[in-house]
């Protein structure tokens, strides 16, 4: 086509389908993008137009390509869904960022392919991709993403932790409370302030106690002190069954010292809270087999289908004692 840009808006207004289809071949990215949008929205697509639009998943520009991928992924085309995940697995950093931008621009979604792409983005090795993935998660507002956003509350950069906290609160509301309470023990004051701001909107008794009770502040201090103090505090939370301290135990499951992780697991077992399963399950990968054994104890104490599925993972553990214990747990809970 020539160097002059066609008037896509006029072609759309006139519903000049053949003219819009020609625009899909234009050298200018904006023209191809605008033509795709015009063709994909507002009319019932013929098979011919649909097939031509589908070819745009191979467009050289990442913005156009990801727009096409998302369009047809939403229609259930498995080939296009594969292309969406390929962008996240094999695309350049810019490709992955553009995909997250397009997902965010589409807003609320529960499409499995879109959610899987965001999950990959939240775990991306590049901080900038994780940044845009958090924004995408906030835009789609799916509760399925809360666990993965929770992982980012331990990000090295405090601004990402704040963004993750915001997304968790806006997506989960009251259900984000435990994640946010754990941030009261964050080393960064701005993160603590953000957590307090969101928690102040959650009118649940134990949440308000975490915000205003002096005794809880002592627990936070204990879980941020030296190793022996953290271990002792984790045990104390379980012994006294301090509900608002449960998020601190979840945080303790990431502690670099084995003793703190073990005591956190033992205390979590006393609460029998389903929210603790994901944290106990992660410790089935702990490098120490006695921590993995304690994780199995905790999962059995909590119980439920999700816990039993987690226990099944340990049937493949490299340690015989762990494998045997997992078998025993599953047998006595059938």
GROMACS .gro file of C-alpha atoms in nm:
model
  334
    1UNK     CA    1   0.000   0.000   0.000
    2UNK     CA    2   0.109   0.364  -0.039
    3UNK     CA    3   0.284   0.580   0.216
    4UNK     CA    4  -0.031   0.780   0.293
    5UNK     CA    5  -0.232   0.666   0.590
    6UNK     CA    6  -0.588   0.564   0.508
    7UNK     CA    7  -0.873   0.709   0.711
    8UNK     CA    8  -0.963   0.402   0.915
    9UNK     CA    9  -1.227   0.593   1.112
   10UNK     CA   10  -1.405   0.690   0.790
   11UNK     CA   11  -1.382   0.338   0.652
   12UNK     CA   12  -1.529   0.207   0.976
   13UNK     CA   13  -1.812   0.459   0.970
   14UNK     CA   14  -1.894   0.359   0.612
   15UNK     CA   15  -1.855  -0.010   0.707
   16UNK     CA   16  -1.619  -0.050   0.414
   17UNK     CA   17  -1.508  -0.403   0.497
   18UNK     CA   18  -1.285  -0.452   0.194
   19UNK     CA   19  -1.109  -0.122   0.267
   20UNK     CA   20  -1.053  -0.219   0.630
   21UNK     CA   21  -0.917  -0.558   0.526
   22UNK     CA   22  -0.665  -0.385   0.301
   23UNK     CA   23  -0.560  -0.173   0.600
   24UNK     CA   24  -0.451  -0.493   0.776
   25UNK     CA   25  -0.164  -0.505   0.525
   26UNK     CA   26  -0.053  -0.144   0.576
   27UNK     CA   27   0.309  -0.077   0.672
   28UNK     CA   28   0.198   0.149   0.959
   29UNK     CA   29   0.135  -0.034   1.286
   30UNK     CA   30  -0.132   0.213   1.403
   31UNK     CA   31  -0.329   0.159   1.083
   32UNK     CA   32  -0.322  -0.219   1.120
   33UNK     CA   33  -0.416  -0.193   1.486
   34UNK     CA   34  -0.706   0.047   1.422
   35UNK     CA   35  -0.832  -0.163   1.132
   36UNK     CA   36  -0.825  -0.478   1.347
   37UNK     CA   37  -1.026  -0.304   1.619
   38UNK     CA   38  -1.277  -0.171   1.365
   39UNK     CA   39  -1.327  -0.512   1.206
   40UNK     CA   40  -1.339  -0.708   1.532
   41UNK     CA   41  -1.601  -0.495   1.703
   42UNK     CA   42  -1.949  -0.380   1.623
   43UNK     CA   43  -2.030  -0.631   1.349
   44UNK     CA   44  -2.098  -1.001   1.318
   45UNK     CA   45  -1.785  -1.142   1.161
   46UNK     CA   46  -1.809  -1.349   0.846
   47UNK     CA   47  -1.590  -1.655   0.822
   48UNK     CA   48  -1.371  -1.477   0.568
   49UNK     CA   49  -1.313  -1.174   0.790
   50UNK     CA   50  -1.263  -1.391   1.096
   51UNK     CA   51  -0.996  -1.599   0.924
   52UNK     CA   52  -0.818  -1.287   0.801
   53UNK     CA   53  -0.817  -1.137   1.149
   54UNK     CA   54  -0.687  -1.462   1.289
   55UNK     CA   55  -0.382  -1.431   1.066
   56UNK     CA   56  -0.289  -1.119   1.263
   57UNK     CA   57  -0.163  -1.336   1.547
   58UNK     CA   58   0.154  -1.354   1.335
   59UNK     CA   59   0.178  -0.976   1.283
   60UNK     CA   60   0.536  -0.842   1.322
   61UNK     CA   61   0.424  -0.583   1.576
   62UNK     CA   62   0.376  -0.715   1.932
   63UNK     CA   63   0.087  -0.478   2.008
   64UNK     CA   64  -0.114  -0.591   1.704
   65UNK     CA   65  -0.012  -0.953   1.757
   66UNK     CA   66  -0.115  -0.965   2.120
   67UNK     CA   67  -0.443  -0.789   2.044
   68UNK     CA   68  -0.521  -1.061   1.788
   69UNK     CA   69  -0.413  -1.337   2.025
   70UNK     CA   70  -0.638  -1.208   2.301
   71UNK     CA   71  -0.931  -1.158   2.067
   72UNK     CA   72  -0.933  -1.519   1.951
   73UNK     CA   73  -0.825  -1.670   2.282
   74UNK     CA   74  -1.144  -1.523   2.422
   75UNK     CA   75  -1.337  -1.704   2.151
   76UNK     CA   76  -1.190  -2.036   2.260
   77UNK     CA   77  -0.947  -2.091   1.973
   78UNK     CA   78  -0.686  -2.325   2.123
   79UNK     CA   79  -0.426  -2.244   1.859
   80UNK     CA   80  -0.442  -1.877   1.952
   81UNK     CA   81  -0.432  -1.958   2.322
   82UNK     CA   82  -0.109  -2.140   2.260
   83UNK     CA   83   0.023  -1.828   2.086
   84UNK     CA   84  -0.067  -1.621   2.392
   85UNK     CA   85   0.135  -1.848   2.620
   86UNK     CA   86   0.417  -1.864   2.366
   87UNK     CA   87   0.452  -1.487   2.391
   88UNK     CA   88   0.498  -1.518   2.767
   89UNK     CA   89   0.731  -1.818   2.744
   90UNK     CA   90   0.940  -1.725   2.443
   91UNK     CA   91   0.870  -1.361   2.352
   92UNK     CA   92   1.104  -1.071   2.417
   93UNK     CA   93   1.071  -0.857   2.727
   94UNK     CA   94   0.888  -0.597   2.520
   95UNK     CA   95   0.654  -0.863   2.381
   96UNK     CA   96   0.567  -0.977   2.732
   97UNK     CA   97   0.515  -0.622   2.853
   98UNK     CA   98   0.291  -0.540   2.555
   99UNK     CA   99   0.082  -0.849   2.621
  100UNK     CA  100   0.030  -0.743   2.982
  101UNK     CA  101  -0.069  -0.395   2.862
  102UNK     CA  102  -0.324  -0.536   2.619
  103UNK     CA  103  -0.469  -0.764   2.887
  104UNK     CA  104  -0.498  -0.467   3.124
  105UNK     CA  105  -0.670  -0.259   2.855
  106UNK     CA  106  -0.938  -0.527   2.814
  107UNK     CA  107  -1.042  -0.504   3.179
  108UNK     CA  108  -1.230  -0.765   3.380
  109UNK     CA  109  -1.178  -1.121   3.256
  110UNK     CA  110  -1.198  -1.479   3.377
  111UNK     CA  111  -1.060  -1.632   3.058
  112UNK     CA  112  -0.829  -1.922   3.147
  113UNK     CA  113  -0.568  -1.832   2.885
  114UNK     CA  114  -0.552  -1.472   3.001
  115UNK     CA  115  -0.519  -1.572   3.366
  116UNK     CA  116  -0.245  -1.822   3.287
  117UNK     CA  117  -0.053  -1.557   3.095
  118UNK     CA  118  -0.075  -1.323   3.395
  119UNK     CA  119   0.042  -1.597   3.631
  120UNK     CA  120   0.348  -1.648   3.410
  121UNK     CA  121   0.402  -1.273   3.409
  122UNK     CA  122   0.381  -1.249   3.788
  123UNK     CA  123   0.662  -1.502   3.808
  124UNK     CA  124   0.870  -1.354   3.527
  125UNK     CA  125   1.243  -1.319   3.587
  126UNK     CA  126   1.230  -0.952   3.482
  127UNK     CA  127   1.105  -0.707   3.742
  128UNK     CA  128   0.954  -0.478   3.480
  129UNK     CA  129   0.739  -0.764   3.345
  130UNK     CA  130   0.623  -0.850   3.697
  131UNK     CA  131   0.532  -0.483   3.738
  132UNK     CA  132   0.302  -0.486   3.434
  133UNK     CA  133   0.165  -0.827   3.530
  134UNK     CA  134   0.050  -0.683   3.864
  135UNK     CA  135  -0.127  -0.406   3.674
  136UNK     CA  136  -0.290  -0.663   3.447
  137UNK     CA  137  -0.402  -0.868   3.747
  138UNK     CA  138  -0.562  -0.560   3.900
  139UNK     CA  139  -0.744  -0.489   3.573
  140UNK     CA  140  -0.891  -0.839   3.525
  141UNK     CA  141  -0.989  -0.860   3.895
  142UNK     CA  142  -0.990  -1.239   3.919
  143UNK     CA  143  -0.969  -1.395   4.264
  144UNK     CA  144  -0.781  -1.686   4.108
  145UNK     CA  145  -0.477  -1.457   4.098
  146UNK     CA  146  -0.469  -1.369   4.468
  147UNK     CA  147  -0.234  -1.649   4.571
  148UNK     CA  148   0.016  -1.545   4.304
  149UNK     CA  149  -0.009  -1.180   4.401
  150UNK     CA  150   0.052  -1.291   4.758
  151UNK     CA  151   0.388  -1.430   4.649
  152UNK     CA  152   0.488  -1.081   4.535
  153UNK     CA  153   0.448  -0.943   4.887
  154UNK     CA  154   0.803  -1.067   4.931
  155UNK     CA  155   0.941  -0.882   4.628
  156UNK     CA  156   1.280  -0.720   4.672
  157UNK     CA  157   1.156  -0.380   4.548
  158UNK     CA  158   0.916  -0.224   4.798
  159UNK     CA  159   0.715  -0.049   4.526
  160UNK     CA  160   0.616  -0.384   4.380
  161UNK     CA  161   0.509  -0.501   4.724
  162UNK     CA  162   0.288  -0.194   4.754
  163UNK     CA  163   0.138  -0.254   4.408
  164UNK     CA  164   0.070  -0.618   4.494
  165UNK     CA  165  -0.100  -0.510   4.819
  166UNK     CA  166  -0.323  -0.267   4.630
  167UNK     CA  167  -0.421  -0.535   4.378
  168UNK     CA  168  -0.496  -0.787   4.651
  169UNK     CA  169  -0.720  -0.544   4.837
  170UNK     CA  170  -0.911  -0.426   4.530
  171UNK     CA  171  -0.961  -0.781   4.405
  172UNK     CA  172  -1.024  -0.962   4.733
  173UNK     CA  173  -1.161  -0.704   4.974
  174UNK     CA  174  -1.201  -0.869   5.316
  175UNK     CA  175  -1.041  -1.187   5.182
  176UNK     CA  176  -0.714  -1.000   5.138
  177UNK     CA  177  -0.688  -0.936   5.512
  178UNK     CA  178  -0.438  -1.208   5.601
  179UNK     CA  179  -0.207  -1.112   5.317
  180UNK     CA  180  -0.216  -0.748   5.424
  181UNK     CA  181  -0.169  -0.818   5.794
  182UNK     CA  182   0.158  -0.995   5.712
  183UNK     CA  183   0.284  -0.668   5.565
  184UNK     CA  184   0.262  -0.500   5.904
  185UNK     CA  185   0.589  -0.685   5.967
  186UNK     CA  186   0.746  -0.552   5.645
  187UNK     CA  187   1.081  -0.378   5.686
  188UNK     CA  188   0.971  -0.082   5.474
  189UNK     CA  189   0.757   0.189   5.638
  190UNK     CA  190   0.581   0.281   5.313
  191UNK     CA  191   0.469  -0.080   5.274
  192UNK     CA  192   0.345  -0.088   5.633
  193UNK     CA  193   0.154   0.237   5.576
  194UNK     CA  194  -0.011   0.101   5.261
  195UNK     CA  195  -0.113  -0.216   5.444
  196UNK     CA  196  -0.263  -0.015   5.730
  197UNK     CA  197  -0.456   0.201   5.485
  198UNK     CA  198  -0.620  -0.099   5.319
  199UNK     CA  199  -0.675  -0.287   5.644
  200UNK     CA  200  -0.855   0.014   5.793
  201UNK     CA  201  -1.128  -0.048   5.533
  202UNK     CA  202  -1.180  -0.407   5.649
  203UNK     CA  203  -1.423  -0.403   5.941
  204UNK     CA  204  -1.344  -0.748   6.078
  205UNK     CA  205  -1.270  -0.785   6.449
  206UNK     CA  206  -0.936  -0.963   6.427
  207UNK     CA  207  -0.819  -0.722   6.155
  208UNK     CA  208  -0.897  -0.419   6.367
  209UNK     CA  209  -0.724  -0.587   6.660
  210UNK     CA  210  -0.414  -0.631   6.445
  211UNK     CA  211  -0.423  -0.262   6.365
  212UNK     CA  212  -0.482  -0.122   6.710
  213UNK     CA  213  -0.386  -0.380   6.973
  214UNK     CA  214  -0.055  -0.314   7.148
  215UNK     CA  215  -0.004  -0.686   7.210
  216UNK     CA  216  -0.010  -0.751   6.838
  217UNK     CA  217   0.259  -0.492   6.785
  218UNK     CA  218   0.471  -0.698   7.021
  219UNK     CA  219   0.409  -1.005   6.806
  220UNK     CA  220   0.517  -0.813   6.497
  221UNK     CA  221   0.831  -0.702   6.679
  222UNK     CA  222   0.894  -1.062   6.783
  223UNK     CA  223   0.859  -1.194   6.427
  224UNK     CA  224   1.102  -0.931   6.300
  225UNK     CA  225   1.359  -0.978   6.577
  226UNK     CA  226   1.653  -1.217   6.599
  227UNK     CA  227   1.614  -1.586   6.515
  228UNK     CA  228   1.548  -1.720   6.869
  229UNK     CA  229   1.285  -1.451   6.924
  230UNK     CA  230   1.113  -1.525   6.593
  231UNK     CA  231   1.103  -1.895   6.676
  232UNK     CA  232   0.965  -1.828   7.023
  233UNK     CA  233   0.704  -1.584   6.890
  234UNK     CA  234   0.585  -1.830   6.625
  235UNK     CA  235   0.534  -2.095   6.892
  236UNK     CA  236   0.357  -1.846   7.122
  237UNK     CA  237   0.105  -1.749   6.854
  238UNK     CA  238  -0.004  -2.111   6.826
  239UNK     CA  239  -0.004  -2.182   7.198
  240UNK     CA  240  -0.226  -1.882   7.268
  241UNK     CA  241  -0.423  -1.925   6.945
  242UNK     CA  242  -0.392  -1.560   6.850
  243UNK     CA  243  -0.593  -1.547   6.527
  244UNK     CA  244  -0.455  -1.216   6.407
  245UNK     CA  245  -0.110  -1.372   6.435
  246UNK     CA  246  -0.183  -1.635   6.167
  247UNK     CA  247  -0.058  -1.414   5.881
  248UNK     CA  248   0.268  -1.372   6.071
  249UNK     CA  249   0.301  -1.751   6.076
  250UNK     CA  250   0.245  -1.759   5.702
  251UNK     CA  251   0.528  -1.509   5.671
  252UNK     CA  252   0.735  -1.728   5.902
  253UNK     CA  253   0.708  -2.012   5.651
  254UNK     CA  254   0.948  -1.811   5.434
  255UNK     CA  255   1.198  -1.750   5.713
  256UNK     CA  256   1.557  -1.841   5.627
  257UNK     CA  257   1.596  -2.030   5.955
  258UNK     CA  258   1.459  -2.382   5.975
  259UNK     CA  259   1.350  -2.350   6.338
  260UNK     CA  260   1.120  -2.058   6.258
  261UNK     CA  261   0.964  -2.244   5.967
  262UNK     CA  262   0.903  -2.550   6.183
  263UNK     CA  263   0.742  -2.354   6.468
  264UNK     CA  264   0.530  -2.161   6.219
  265UNK     CA  265   0.400  -2.490   6.076
  266UNK     CA  266   0.326  -2.632   6.421
  267UNK     CA  267   0.129  -2.325   6.519
  268UNK     CA  268  -0.058  -2.315   6.188
  269UNK     CA  269  -0.173  -2.672   6.255
  270UNK     CA  270  -0.352  -2.553   6.571
  271UNK     CA  271  -0.566  -2.303   6.378
  272UNK     CA  272  -0.675  -2.558   6.113
  273UNK     CA  273  -0.734  -2.272   5.870
  274UNK     CA  274  -0.774  -2.359   5.499
  275UNK     CA  275  -0.585  -2.042   5.407
  276UNK     CA  276  -0.270  -2.199   5.554
  277UNK     CA  277  -0.265  -2.489   5.308
  278UNK     CA  278  -0.081  -2.302   5.035
  279UNK     CA  279   0.199  -2.209   5.277
  280UNK     CA  280   0.235  -2.559   5.417
  281UNK     CA  281   0.228  -2.701   5.064
  282UNK     CA  282   0.522  -2.482   4.959
  283UNK     CA  283   0.731  -2.626   5.239
  284UNK     CA  284   0.694  -2.971   5.088
  285UNK     CA  285   0.982  -2.848   4.872
  286UNK     CA  286   1.195  -2.743   5.170
  287UNK     CA  287   1.555  -2.865   5.153
  288UNK     CA  288   1.528  -3.019   5.502
  289UNK     CA  289   1.328  -3.340   5.522
  290UNK     CA  290   1.217  -3.272   5.881
  291UNK     CA  291   1.055  -2.948   5.766
  292UNK     CA  292   0.877  -3.143   5.494
  293UNK     CA  293   0.755  -3.390   5.756
  294UNK     CA  294   0.622  -3.104   5.968
  295UNK     CA  295   0.446  -2.963   5.662
  296UNK     CA  296   0.270  -3.298   5.620
  297UNK     CA  297   0.165  -3.289   5.986
  298UNK     CA  298   0.017  -2.945   5.934
  299UNK     CA  299  -0.167  -3.045   5.619
  300UNK     CA  300  -0.321  -3.343   5.796
  301UNK     CA  301  -0.429  -3.126   6.088
  302UNK     CA  302  -0.601  -2.881   5.852
  303UNK     CA  303  -0.758  -3.153   5.639
  304UNK     CA  304  -0.988  -3.127   5.339
  305UNK     CA  305  -0.963  -3.216   4.971
  306UNK     CA  306  -0.707  -2.947   4.895
  307UNK     CA  307  -0.485  -3.064   5.180
  308UNK     CA  308  -0.499  -3.428   5.066
  309UNK     CA  309  -0.403  -3.326   4.713
  310UNK     CA  310  -0.103  -3.144   4.859
  311UNK     CA  311  -0.005  -3.451   5.061
  312UNK     CA  312  -0.008  -3.658   4.741
  313UNK     CA  313   0.284  -3.447   4.616
  314UNK     CA  314   0.500  -3.594   4.891
  315UNK     CA  315   0.446  -3.946   4.758
  316UNK     CA  316   0.723  -3.861   4.511
  317UNK     CA  317   0.958  -3.713   4.772
  318UNK     CA  318   1.325  -3.817   4.750
  319UNK     CA  319   1.325  -3.909   5.120
  320UNK     CA  320   1.177  -4.247   5.213
  321UNK     CA  321   1.055  -4.129   5.554
  322UNK     CA  322   0.862  -3.843   5.393
  323UNK     CA  323   0.710  -4.073   5.129
  324UNK     CA  324   0.605  -4.326   5.393
  325UNK     CA  325   0.448  -4.063   5.614
  326UNK     CA  326   0.252  -3.923   5.320
  327UNK     CA  327   0.116  -4.272   5.249
  328UNK     CA  328   0.013  -4.317   5.613
  329UNK     CA  329  -0.168  -3.982   5.617
  330UNK     CA  330  -0.363  -4.062   5.301
  331UNK     CA  331  -0.455  -4.411   5.423
  332UNK     CA  332  -0.593  -4.297   5.757
  333UNK     CA  333  -0.791  -4.013   5.602
  334UNK     CA  334  -0.967  -4.204   5.326
   0.00000   0.00000   0.00000
